[in-house]
mmCIF file of C-alpha atoms and ligand atoms in Angstrom:
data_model
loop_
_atom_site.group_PDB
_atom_site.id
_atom_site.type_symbol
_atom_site.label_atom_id
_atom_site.label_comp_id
_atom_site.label_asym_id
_atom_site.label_seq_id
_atom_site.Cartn_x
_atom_site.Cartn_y
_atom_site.Cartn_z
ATOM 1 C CA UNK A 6 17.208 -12.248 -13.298
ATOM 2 C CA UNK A 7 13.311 -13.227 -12.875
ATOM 3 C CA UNK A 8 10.915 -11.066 -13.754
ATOM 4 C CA UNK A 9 9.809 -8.802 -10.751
ATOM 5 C CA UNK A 10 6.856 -9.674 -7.943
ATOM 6 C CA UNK A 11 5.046 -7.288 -6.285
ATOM 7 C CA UNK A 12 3.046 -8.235 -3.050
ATOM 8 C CA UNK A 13 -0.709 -5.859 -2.641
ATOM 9 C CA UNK A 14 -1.987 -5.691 0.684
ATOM 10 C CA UNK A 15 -5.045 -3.796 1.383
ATOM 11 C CA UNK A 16 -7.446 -2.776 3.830
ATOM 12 C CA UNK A 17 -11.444 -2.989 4.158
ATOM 13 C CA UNK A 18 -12.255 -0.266 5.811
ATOM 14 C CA UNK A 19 -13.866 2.173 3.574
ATOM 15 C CA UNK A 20 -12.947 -0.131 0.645
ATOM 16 C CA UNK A 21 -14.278 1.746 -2.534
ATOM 17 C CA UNK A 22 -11.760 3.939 -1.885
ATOM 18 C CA UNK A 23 -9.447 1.105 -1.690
ATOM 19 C CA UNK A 24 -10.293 -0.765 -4.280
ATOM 20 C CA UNK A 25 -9.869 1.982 -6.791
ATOM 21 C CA UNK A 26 -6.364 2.156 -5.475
ATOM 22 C CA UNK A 27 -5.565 -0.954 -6.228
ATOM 23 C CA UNK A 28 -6.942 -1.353 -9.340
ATOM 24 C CA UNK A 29 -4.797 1.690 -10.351
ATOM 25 C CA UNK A 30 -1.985 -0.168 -8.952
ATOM 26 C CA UNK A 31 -2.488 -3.122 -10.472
ATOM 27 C CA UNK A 32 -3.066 -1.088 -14.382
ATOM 28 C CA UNK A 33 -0.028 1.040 -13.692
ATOM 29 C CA UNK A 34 2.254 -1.750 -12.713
ATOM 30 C CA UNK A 35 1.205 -3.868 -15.853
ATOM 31 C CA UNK A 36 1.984 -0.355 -18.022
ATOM 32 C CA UNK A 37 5.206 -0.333 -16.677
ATOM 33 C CA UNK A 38 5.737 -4.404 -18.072
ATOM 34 C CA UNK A 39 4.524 -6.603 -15.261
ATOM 35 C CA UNK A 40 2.768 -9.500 -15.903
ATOM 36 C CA UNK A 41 -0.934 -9.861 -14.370
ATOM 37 C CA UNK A 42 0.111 -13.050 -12.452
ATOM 38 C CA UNK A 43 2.957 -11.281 -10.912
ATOM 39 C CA UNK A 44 0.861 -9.354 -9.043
ATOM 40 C CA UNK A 45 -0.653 -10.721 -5.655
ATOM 41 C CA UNK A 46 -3.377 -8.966 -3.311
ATOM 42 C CA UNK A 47 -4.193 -9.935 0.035
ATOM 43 C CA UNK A 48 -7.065 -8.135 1.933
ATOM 44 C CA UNK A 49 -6.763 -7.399 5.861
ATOM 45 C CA UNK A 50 -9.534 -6.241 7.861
ATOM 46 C CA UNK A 51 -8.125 -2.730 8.359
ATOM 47 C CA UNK A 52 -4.913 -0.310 8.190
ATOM 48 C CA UNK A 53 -3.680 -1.770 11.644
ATOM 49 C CA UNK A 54 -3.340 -4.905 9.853
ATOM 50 C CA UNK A 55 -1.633 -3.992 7.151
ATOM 51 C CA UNK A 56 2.268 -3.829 8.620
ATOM 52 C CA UNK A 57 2.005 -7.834 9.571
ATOM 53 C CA UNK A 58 0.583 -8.835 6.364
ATOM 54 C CA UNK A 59 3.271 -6.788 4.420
ATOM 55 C CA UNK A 60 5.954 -8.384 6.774
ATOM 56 C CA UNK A 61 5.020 -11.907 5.783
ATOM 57 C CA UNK A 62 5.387 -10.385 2.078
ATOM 58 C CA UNK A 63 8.961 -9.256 2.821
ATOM 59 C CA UNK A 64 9.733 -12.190 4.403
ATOM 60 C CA UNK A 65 8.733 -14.555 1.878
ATOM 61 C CA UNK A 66 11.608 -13.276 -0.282
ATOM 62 C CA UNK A 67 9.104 -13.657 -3.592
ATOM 63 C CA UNK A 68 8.740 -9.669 -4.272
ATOM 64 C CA UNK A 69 10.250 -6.895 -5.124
ATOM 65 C CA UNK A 70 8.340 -4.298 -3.675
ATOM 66 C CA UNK A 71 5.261 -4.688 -1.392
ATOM 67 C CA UNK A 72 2.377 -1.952 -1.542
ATOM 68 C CA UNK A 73 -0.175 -1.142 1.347
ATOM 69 C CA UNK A 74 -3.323 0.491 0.836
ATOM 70 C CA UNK A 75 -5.652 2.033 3.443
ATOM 71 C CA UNK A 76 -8.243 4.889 3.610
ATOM 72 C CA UNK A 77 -8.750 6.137 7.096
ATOM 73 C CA UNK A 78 -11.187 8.564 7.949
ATOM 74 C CA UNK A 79 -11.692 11.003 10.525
ATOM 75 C CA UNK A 80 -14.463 9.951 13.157
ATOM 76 C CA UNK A 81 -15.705 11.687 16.025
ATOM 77 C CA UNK A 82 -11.772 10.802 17.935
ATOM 78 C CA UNK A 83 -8.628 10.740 16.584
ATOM 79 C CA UNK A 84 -8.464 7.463 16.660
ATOM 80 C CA UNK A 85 -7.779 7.420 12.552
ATOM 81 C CA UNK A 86 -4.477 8.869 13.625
ATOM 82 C CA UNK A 87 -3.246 6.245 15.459
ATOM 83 C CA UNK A 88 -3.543 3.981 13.007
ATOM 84 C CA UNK A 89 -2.100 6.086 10.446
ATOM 85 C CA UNK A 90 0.696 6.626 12.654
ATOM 86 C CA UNK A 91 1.359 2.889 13.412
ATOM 87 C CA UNK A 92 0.397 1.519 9.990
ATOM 88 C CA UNK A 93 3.210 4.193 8.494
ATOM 89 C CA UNK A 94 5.754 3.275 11.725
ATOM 90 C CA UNK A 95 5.312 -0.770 10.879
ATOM 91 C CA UNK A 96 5.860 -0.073 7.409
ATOM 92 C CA UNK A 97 8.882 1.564 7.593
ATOM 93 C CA UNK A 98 10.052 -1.323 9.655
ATOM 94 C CA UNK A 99 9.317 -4.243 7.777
ATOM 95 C CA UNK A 100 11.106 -2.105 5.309
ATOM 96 C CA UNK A 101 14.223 -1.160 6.799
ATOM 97 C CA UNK A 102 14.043 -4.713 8.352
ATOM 98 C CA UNK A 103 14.013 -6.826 5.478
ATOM 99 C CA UNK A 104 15.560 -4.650 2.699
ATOM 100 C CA UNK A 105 12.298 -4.811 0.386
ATOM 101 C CA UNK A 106 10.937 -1.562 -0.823
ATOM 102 C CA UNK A 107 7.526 -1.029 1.176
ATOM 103 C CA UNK A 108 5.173 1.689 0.126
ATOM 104 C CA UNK A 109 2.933 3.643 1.810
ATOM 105 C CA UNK A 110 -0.438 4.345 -0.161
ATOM 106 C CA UNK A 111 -2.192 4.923 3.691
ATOM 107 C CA UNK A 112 -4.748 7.850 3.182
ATOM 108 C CA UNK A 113 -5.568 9.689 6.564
ATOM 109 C CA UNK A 114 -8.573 11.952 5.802
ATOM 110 C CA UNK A 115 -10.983 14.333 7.131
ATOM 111 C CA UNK A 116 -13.629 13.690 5.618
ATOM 112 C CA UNK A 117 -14.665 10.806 2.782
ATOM 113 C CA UNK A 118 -13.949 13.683 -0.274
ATOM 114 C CA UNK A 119 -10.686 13.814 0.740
ATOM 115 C CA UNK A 120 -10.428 10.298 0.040
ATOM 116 C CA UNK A 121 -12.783 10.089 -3.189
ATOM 117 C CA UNK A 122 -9.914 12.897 -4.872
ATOM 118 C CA UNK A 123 -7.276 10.713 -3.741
ATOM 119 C CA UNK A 124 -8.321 7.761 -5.068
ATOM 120 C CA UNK A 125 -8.956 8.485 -8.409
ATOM 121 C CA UNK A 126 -10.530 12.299 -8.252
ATOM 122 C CA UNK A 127 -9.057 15.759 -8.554
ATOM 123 C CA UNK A 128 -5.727 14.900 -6.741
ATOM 124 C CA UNK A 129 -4.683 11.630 -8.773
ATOM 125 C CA UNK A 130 -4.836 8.149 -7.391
ATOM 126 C CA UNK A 131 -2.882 7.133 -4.898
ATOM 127 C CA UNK A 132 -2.691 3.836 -5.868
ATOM 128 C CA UNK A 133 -0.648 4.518 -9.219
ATOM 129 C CA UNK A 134 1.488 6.848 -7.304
ATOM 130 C CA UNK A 135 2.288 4.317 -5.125
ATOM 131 C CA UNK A 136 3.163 1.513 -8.026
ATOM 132 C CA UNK A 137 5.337 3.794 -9.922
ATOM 133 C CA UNK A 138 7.738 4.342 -6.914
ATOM 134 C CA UNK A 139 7.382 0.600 -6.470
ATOM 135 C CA UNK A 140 8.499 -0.058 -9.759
ATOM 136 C CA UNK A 141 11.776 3.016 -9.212
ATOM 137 C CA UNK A 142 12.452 1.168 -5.986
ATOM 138 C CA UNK A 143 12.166 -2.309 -6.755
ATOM 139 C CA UNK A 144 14.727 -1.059 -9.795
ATOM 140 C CA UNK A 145 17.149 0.643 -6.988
ATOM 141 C CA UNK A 146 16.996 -2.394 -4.714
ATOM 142 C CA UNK A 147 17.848 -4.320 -7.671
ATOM 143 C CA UNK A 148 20.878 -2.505 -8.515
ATOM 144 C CA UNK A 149 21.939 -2.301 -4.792
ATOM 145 C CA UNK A 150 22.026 -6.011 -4.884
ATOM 146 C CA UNK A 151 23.658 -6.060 -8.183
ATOM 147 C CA UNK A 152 26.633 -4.333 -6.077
ATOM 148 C CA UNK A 153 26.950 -6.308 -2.903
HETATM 149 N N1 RBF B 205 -9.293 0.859 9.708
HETATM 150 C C1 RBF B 205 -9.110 1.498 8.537
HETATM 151 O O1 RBF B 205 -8.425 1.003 7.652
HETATM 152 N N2 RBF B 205 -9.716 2.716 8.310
HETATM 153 C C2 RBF B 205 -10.465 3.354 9.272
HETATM 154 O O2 RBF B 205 -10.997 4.456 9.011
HETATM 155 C C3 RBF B 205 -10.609 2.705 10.528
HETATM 156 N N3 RBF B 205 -11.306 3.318 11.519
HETATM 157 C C4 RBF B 205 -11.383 2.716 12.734
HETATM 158 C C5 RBF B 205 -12.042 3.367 13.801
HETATM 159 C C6 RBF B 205 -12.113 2.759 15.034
HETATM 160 C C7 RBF B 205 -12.786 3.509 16.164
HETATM 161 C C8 RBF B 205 -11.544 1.483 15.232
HETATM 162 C C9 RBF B 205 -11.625 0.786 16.579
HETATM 163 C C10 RBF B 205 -10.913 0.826 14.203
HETATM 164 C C11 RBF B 205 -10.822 1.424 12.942
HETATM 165 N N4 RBF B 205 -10.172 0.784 11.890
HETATM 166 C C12 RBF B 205 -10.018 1.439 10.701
HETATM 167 C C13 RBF B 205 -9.759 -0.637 11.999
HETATM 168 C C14 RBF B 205 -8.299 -0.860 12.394
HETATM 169 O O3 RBF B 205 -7.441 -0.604 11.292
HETATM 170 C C15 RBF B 205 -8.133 -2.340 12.831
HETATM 171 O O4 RBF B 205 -8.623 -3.189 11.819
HETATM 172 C C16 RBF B 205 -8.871 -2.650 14.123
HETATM 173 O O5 RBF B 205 -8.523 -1.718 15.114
HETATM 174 C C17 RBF B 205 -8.509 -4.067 14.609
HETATM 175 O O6 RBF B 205 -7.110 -4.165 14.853
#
């Protein structure tokens, strides 16, 4: 079997919170024995993009997992919401589409301390949340396909 792919795609909206997400991403998927060029980010202008750009992942058939980050922050609508909402809907679908593991590492704050604990503060990171279910799935989907 080839050694595992994983597919980063990230939004720029608020991206030092986003950044820091990845980055723990990246250092907790190369812990867990993935090789630095294994490992390929794409940036999207913001958390609406992020279900499209994940889908082309899928679709390419070269990963085993795909991870999404966002940050969005309450304004003065609910329009950050929305987007969570639909970001977290089109994940799920590319996932249950295609069959690849998709996780959601979408933050939907009140206010930007929210974010800054989430993201490597008081409450953990996000980001290496996110990679170690990557890694379980992208270990599940492999057995799953080791059975069909
Ligand atoms: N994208 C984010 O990733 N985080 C945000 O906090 C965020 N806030 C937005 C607030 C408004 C009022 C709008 C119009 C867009 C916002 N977006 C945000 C961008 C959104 O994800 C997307 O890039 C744009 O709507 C273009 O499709």
């Amino acid at each position: 079997m080839s050694a595992p792919r994983y597919a980063i795609v990230a939004a720029r909206w608020n991206e030092r919170y986003v950044q820091r997400m990845v980055d723990a991403a990246r250092d907790t998927l190369q812990r867990s024995g993935v090789e630095a060029d294994a490992i390929d980010l794409t940036w999207v202008p913001g958390s609406y993009e992020l279900p499209v750009t994940a889908a082309w992942a899928a679709d390419s058939g070269r990963y085993d997992a795909v991870l999404a980050f966002g940050v969005l922050i309450k304004g003065e609508t609910e329009h950050f919401r929305l987007v969570a909402e639909a970001a977290a809907q089109g994940l799920m679908r590319v996932a249950l589409d295609t069959g690849v593991p998709v996780l959601n590492g979408v933050l939907a704050v009140y206010e930007a301390a929210q974010a800054e604990a989430r993201s490597g503060g008081d409450h953990g990171n996000m980001g290496a949340q996110c990679a170690l279910a990557a890694v379980h799935m992208a270990g599940l989907a492999a057995e799953q396909r080791g059975r069909t």
